[in-house]
mmCIF file of C-alpha atoms in Angstrom:
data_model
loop_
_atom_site.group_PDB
_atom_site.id
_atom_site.type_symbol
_atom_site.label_atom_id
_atom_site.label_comp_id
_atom_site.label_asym_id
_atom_site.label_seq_id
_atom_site.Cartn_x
_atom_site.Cartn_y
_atom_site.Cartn_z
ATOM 1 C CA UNK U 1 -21.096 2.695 1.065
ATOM 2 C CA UNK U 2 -20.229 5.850 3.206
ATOM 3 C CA UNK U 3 -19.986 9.392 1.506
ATOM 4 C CA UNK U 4 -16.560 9.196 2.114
ATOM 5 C CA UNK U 5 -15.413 5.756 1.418
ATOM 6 C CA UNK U 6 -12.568 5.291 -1.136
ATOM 7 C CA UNK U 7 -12.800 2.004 -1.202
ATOM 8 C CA UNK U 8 -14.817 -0.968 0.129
ATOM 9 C CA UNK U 9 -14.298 -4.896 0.274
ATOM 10 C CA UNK U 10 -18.063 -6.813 0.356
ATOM 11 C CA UNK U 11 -17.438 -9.963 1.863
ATOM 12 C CA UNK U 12 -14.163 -10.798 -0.235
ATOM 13 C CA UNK U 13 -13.081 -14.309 -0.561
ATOM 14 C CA UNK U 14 -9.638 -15.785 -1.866
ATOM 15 C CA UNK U 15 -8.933 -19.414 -2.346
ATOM 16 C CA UNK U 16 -5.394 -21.014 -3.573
ATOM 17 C CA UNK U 17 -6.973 -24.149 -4.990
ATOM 18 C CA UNK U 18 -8.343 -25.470 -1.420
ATOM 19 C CA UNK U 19 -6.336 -23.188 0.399
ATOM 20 C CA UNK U 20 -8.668 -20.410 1.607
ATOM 21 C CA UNK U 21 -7.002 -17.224 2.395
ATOM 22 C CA UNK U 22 -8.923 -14.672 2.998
ATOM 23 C CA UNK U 23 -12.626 -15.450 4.525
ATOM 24 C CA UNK U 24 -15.559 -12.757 3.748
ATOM 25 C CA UNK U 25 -13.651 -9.584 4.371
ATOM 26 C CA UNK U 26 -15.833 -6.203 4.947
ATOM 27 C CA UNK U 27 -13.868 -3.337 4.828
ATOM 28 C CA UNK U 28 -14.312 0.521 4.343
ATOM 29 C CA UNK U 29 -11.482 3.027 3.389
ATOM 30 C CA UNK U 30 -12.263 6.804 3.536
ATOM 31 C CA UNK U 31 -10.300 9.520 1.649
ATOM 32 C CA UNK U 32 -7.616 10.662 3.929
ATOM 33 C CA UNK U 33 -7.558 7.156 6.316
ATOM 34 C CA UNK U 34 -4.279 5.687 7.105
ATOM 35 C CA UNK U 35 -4.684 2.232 7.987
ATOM 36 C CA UNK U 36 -2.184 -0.461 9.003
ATOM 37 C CA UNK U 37 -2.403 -4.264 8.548
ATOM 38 C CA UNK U 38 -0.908 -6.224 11.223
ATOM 39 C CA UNK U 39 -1.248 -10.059 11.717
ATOM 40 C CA UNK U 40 1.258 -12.975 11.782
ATOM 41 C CA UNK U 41 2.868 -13.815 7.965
ATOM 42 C CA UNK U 42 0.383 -16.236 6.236
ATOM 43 C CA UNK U 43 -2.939 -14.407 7.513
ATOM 44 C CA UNK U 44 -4.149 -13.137 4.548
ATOM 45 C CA UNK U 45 -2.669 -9.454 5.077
ATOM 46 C CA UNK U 46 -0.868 -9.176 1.149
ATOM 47 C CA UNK U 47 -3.237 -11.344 -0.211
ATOM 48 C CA UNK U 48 -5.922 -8.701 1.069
ATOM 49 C CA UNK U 49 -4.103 -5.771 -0.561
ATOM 50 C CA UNK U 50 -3.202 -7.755 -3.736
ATOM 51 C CA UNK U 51 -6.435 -8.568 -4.383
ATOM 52 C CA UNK U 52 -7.352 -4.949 -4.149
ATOM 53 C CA UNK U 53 -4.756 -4.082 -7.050
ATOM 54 C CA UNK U 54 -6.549 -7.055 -8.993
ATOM 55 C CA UNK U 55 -3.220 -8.723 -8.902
ATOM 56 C CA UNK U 56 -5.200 -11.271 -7.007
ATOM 57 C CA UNK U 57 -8.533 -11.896 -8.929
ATOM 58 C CA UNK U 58 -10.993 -12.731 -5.872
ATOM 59 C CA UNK U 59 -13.146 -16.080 -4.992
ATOM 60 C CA UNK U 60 -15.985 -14.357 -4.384
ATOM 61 C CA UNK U 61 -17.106 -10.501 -2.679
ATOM 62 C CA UNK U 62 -16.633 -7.422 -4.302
ATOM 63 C CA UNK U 63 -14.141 -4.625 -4.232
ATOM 64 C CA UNK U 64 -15.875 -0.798 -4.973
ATOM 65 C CA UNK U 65 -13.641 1.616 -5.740
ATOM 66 C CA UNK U 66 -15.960 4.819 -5.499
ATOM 67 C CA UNK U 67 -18.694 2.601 -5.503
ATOM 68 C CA UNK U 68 -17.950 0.557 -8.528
ATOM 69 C CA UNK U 69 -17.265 -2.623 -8.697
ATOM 70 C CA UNK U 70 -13.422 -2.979 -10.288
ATOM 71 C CA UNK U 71 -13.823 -6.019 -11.799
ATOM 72 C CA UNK U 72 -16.604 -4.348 -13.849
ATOM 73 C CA UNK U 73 -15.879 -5.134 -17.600
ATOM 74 C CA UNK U 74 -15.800 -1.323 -17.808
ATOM 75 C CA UNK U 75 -12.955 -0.667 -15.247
ATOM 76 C CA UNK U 76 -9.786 0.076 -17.568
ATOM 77 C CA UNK U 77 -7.166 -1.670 -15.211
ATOM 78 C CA UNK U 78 -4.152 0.451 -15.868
ATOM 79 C CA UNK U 79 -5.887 3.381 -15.191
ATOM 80 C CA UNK U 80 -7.417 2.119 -11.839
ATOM 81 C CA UNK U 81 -4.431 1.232 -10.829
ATOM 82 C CA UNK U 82 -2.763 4.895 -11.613
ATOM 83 C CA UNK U 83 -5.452 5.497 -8.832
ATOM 84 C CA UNK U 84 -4.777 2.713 -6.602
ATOM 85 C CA UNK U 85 -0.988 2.857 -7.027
ATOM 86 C CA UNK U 86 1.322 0.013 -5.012
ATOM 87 C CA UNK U 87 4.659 0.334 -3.136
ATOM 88 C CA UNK U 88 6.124 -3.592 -3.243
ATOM 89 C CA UNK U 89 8.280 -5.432 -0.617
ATOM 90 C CA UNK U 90 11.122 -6.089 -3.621
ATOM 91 C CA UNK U 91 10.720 -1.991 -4.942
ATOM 92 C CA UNK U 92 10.163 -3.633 -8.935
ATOM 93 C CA UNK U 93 12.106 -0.916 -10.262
ATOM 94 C CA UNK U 94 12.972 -1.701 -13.909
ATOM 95 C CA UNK U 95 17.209 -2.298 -14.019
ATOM 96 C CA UNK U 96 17.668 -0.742 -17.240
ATOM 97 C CA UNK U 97 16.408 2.495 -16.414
ATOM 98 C CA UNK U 98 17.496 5.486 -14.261
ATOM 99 C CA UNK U 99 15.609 6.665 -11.037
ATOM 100 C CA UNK U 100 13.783 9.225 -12.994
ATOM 101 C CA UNK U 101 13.173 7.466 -15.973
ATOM 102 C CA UNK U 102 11.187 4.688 -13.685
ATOM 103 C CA UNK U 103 9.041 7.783 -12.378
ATOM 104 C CA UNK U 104 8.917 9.156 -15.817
ATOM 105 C CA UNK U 105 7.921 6.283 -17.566
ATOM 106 C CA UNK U 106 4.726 5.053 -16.206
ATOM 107 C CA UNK U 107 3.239 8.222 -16.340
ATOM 108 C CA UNK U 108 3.835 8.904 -20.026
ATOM 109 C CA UNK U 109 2.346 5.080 -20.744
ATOM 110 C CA UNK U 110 -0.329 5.522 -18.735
ATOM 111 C CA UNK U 111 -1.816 8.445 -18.350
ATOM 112 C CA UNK U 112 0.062 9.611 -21.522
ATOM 113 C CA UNK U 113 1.607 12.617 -19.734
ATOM 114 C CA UNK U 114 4.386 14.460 -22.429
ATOM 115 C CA UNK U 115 8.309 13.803 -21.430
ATOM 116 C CA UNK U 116 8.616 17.453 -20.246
ATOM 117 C CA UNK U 117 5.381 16.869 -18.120
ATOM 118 C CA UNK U 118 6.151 13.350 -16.322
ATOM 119 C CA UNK U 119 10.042 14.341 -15.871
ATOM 120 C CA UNK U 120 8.895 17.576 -14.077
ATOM 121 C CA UNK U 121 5.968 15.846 -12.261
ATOM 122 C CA UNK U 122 8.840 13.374 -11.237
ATOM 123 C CA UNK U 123 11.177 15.583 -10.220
ATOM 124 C CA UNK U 124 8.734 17.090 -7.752
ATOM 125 C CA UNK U 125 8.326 13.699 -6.123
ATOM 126 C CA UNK U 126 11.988 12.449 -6.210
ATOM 127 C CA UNK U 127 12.856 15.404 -4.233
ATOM 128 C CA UNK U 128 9.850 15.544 -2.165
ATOM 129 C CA UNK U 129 11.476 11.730 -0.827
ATOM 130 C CA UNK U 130 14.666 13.003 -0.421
ATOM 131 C CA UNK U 131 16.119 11.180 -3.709
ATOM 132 C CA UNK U 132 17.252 14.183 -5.666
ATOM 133 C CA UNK U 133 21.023 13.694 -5.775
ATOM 134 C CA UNK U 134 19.916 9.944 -7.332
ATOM 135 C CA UNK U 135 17.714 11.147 -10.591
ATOM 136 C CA UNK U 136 20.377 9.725 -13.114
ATOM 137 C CA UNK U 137 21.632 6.732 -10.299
ATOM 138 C CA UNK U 138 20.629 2.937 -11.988
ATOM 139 C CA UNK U 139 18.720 0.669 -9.081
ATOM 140 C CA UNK U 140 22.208 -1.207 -8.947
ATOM 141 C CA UNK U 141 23.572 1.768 -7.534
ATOM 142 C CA UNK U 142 21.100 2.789 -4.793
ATOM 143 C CA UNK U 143 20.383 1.151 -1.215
ATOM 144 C CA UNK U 144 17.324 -0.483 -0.490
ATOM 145 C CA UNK U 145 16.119 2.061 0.910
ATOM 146 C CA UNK U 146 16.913 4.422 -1.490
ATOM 147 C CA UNK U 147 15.143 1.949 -3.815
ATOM 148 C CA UNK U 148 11.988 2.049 -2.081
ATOM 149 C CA UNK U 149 11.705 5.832 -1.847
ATOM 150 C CA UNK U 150 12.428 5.824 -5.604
ATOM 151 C CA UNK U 151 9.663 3.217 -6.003
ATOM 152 C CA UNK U 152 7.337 5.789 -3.521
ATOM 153 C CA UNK U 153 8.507 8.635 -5.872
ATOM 154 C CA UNK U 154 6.899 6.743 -8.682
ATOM 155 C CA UNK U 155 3.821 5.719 -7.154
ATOM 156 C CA UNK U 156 3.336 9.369 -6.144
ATOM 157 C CA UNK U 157 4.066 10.647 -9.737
ATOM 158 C CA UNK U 158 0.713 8.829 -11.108
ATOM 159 C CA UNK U 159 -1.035 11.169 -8.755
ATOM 160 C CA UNK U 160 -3.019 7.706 -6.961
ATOM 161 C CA UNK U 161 -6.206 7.766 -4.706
ATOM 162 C CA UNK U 162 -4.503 5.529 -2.660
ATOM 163 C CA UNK U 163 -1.406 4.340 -2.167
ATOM 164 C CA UNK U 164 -1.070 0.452 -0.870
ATOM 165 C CA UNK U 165 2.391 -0.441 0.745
ATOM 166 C CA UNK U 166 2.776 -4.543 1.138
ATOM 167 C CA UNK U 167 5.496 -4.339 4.056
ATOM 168 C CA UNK U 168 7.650 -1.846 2.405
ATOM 169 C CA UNK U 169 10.166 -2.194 5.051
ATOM 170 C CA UNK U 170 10.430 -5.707 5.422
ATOM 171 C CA UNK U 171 13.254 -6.030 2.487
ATOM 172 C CA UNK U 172 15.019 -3.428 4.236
ATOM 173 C CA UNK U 173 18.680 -3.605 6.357
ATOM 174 C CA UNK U 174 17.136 -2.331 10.200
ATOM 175 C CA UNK U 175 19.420 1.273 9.612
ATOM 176 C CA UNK U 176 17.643 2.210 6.550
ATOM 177 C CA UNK U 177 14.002 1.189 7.766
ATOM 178 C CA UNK U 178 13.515 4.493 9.431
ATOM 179 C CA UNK U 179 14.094 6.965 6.135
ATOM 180 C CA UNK U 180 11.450 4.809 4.735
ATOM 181 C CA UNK U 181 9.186 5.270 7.260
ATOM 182 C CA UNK U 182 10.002 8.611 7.494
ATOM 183 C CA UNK U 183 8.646 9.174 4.131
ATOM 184 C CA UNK U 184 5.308 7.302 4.649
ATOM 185 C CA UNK U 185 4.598 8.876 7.720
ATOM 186 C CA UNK U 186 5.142 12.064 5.724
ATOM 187 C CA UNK U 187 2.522 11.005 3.095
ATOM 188 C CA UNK U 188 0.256 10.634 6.186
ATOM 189 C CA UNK U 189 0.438 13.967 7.195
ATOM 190 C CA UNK U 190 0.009 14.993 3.611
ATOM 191 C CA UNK U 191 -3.657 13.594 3.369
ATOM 192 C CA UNK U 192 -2.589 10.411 1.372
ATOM 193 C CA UNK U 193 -5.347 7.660 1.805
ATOM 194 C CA UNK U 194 -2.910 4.319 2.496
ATOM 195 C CA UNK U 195 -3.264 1.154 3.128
ATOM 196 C CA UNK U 196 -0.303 -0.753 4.767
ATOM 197 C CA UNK U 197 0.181 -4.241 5.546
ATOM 198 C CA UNK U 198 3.359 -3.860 8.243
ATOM 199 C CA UNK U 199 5.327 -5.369 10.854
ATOM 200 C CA UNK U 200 6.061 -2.054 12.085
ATOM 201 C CA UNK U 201 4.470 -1.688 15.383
ATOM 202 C CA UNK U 202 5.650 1.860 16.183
ATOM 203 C CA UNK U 203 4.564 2.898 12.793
ATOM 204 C CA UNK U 204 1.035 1.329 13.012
ATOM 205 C CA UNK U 205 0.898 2.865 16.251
ATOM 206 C CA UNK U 206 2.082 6.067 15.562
ATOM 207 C CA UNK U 207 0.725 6.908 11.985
ATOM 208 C CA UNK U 208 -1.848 5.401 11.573
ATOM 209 C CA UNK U 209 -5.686 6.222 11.668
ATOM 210 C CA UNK U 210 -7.169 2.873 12.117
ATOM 211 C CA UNK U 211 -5.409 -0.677 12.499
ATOM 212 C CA UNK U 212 -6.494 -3.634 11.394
ATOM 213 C CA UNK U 213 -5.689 -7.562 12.845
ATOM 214 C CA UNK U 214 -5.931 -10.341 10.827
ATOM 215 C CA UNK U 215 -5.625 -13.697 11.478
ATOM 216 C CA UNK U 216 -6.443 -17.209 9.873
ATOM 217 C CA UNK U 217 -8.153 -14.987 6.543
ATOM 218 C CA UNK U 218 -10.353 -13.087 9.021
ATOM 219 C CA UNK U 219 -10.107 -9.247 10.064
ATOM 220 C CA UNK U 220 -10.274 -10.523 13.780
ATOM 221 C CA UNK U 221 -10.403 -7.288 15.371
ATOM 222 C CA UNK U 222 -10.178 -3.513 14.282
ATOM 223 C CA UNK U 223 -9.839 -0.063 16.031
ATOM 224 C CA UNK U 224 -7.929 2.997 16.642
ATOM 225 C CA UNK U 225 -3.958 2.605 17.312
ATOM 226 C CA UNK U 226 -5.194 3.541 21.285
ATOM 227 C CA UNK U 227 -7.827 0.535 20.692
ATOM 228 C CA UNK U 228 -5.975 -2.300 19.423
ATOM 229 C CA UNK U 229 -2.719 -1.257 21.437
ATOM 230 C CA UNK U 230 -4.210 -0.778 24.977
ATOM 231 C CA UNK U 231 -7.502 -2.022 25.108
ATOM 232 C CA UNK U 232 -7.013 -4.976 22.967
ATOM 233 C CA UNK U 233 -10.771 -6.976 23.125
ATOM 234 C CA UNK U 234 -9.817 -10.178 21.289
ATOM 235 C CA UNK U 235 -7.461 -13.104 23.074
ATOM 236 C CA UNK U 236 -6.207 -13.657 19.538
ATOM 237 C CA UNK U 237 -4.818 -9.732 18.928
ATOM 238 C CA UNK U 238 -3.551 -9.868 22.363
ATOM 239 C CA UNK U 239 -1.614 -13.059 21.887
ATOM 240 C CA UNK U 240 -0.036 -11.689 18.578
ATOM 241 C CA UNK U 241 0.940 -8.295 20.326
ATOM 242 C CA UNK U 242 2.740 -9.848 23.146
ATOM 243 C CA UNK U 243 4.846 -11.885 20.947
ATOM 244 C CA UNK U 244 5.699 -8.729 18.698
ATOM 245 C CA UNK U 245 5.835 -5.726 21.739
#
């Protein structure tokens, strides 16, 4: 494992009964990477980052996070995933709360932060998505996208590693797509380490350090934005970009 990997998947295997969906996966992450997912739906992209979270417990392979294995007995799960924080597709704020009570929250049962400490941490963050007019709005009030930055906000309060984002976008109405993005690409520029599985093509393109194509459960090809984009090596990636481009 490189000095600077985050984290890194060791052959990583996930079967749905005798469905396989993802097929001996080798990745690396370094601190500071932005990398985007692409790939038709059904390759194995969410699947990839769920098993990451331990959402998804894998076949086979191992996942290091700072070179130990997460599925270590040791691991404490809700504190690795403080680290290794998510942003869904469907936001899963809770209802019944407020904007800043679903930042708030999670940090004081977690990482047992004091009410004055999360609120203010969760202010910060609210604000530093462009949410601060919403603190006291319930999710029945708010946009989609306005959602989603809330949901950002609260991954951001637990002060993650990493931040994975399973198509954040794709639940989205097309006008309020680009505030979202706005925000991530923000985060890149901040130093965030992320991991995005996306159908955004100017995003991966734009934002990101490295992307990633996968098809059929295998990473089929992976490069810089300038690699995958223009000088595409694999018939499969190029196939899949002309149909998306």
């Amino acid at each position: 494992m490189s000095e600077n990997a985050v984290i890194k998947l060791s052959h990583l295997e996930k079967s749905f009964g005798e469905n396989e969906v993802l097929k001996d996966i080798n990745l690396e992450v370094s601190k500071g990477e932005v990398i985007s997912v692409i790939g038709s739906s059904g390759s194995g992209k969410s699947t990839m980052l769920r098993c990451i979270n331990l959402l998804e417990i894998p076949s086979g392979g191992e996942i290091l996070y700072e070179g130990k294995n997460i599925q270590d007995k040791s691991v404490k799960l809700t504190e690795y995933r403080a680290k290794v924080a998510m942003v869904f597709q469907q936001f899963n704020l809770f209802n019944n709360m407020t904007a800043l009570d679903n930042c708030v929250k999670p940090q004081m049962i977690v990482l047992k932060r004091t009410k004055e400490e999360a609120t203010k941490i969760a202010l910060e963050f609210i604000e530093k998505v462009g949410m601060s007019a919403y603190v006291n709005a319930k999710p029945s009030q708010l946009s989609g996208g306005q959602k989603q930055r809330i949901a950002i906000a609260r991954a951001l309060s637990m002060n993650p590693e990493v931040i994975l984002f399973d198509e954040p976008t794709s639940a989205l109405d097309p006008e309020m797509v680009g505030e979202v993005l706005e925000v991530m690409q923000d985060l890149a520029r901040s130093g965030y380490t992320m991991i995005v599985v996306t159908h955004e093509m100017g995003f991966a393109r734009e934002v990101s350090s490295r992307v990633i194509f996968m098809d059929g459960g295998y990473i089929v090809e992976e490069g810089t934005p300038e690699e995958i984009f223009k000088n595409t090596k694999q018939e499969r990636t190029k196939q899949f970009l002309s149909k998306v481009l």
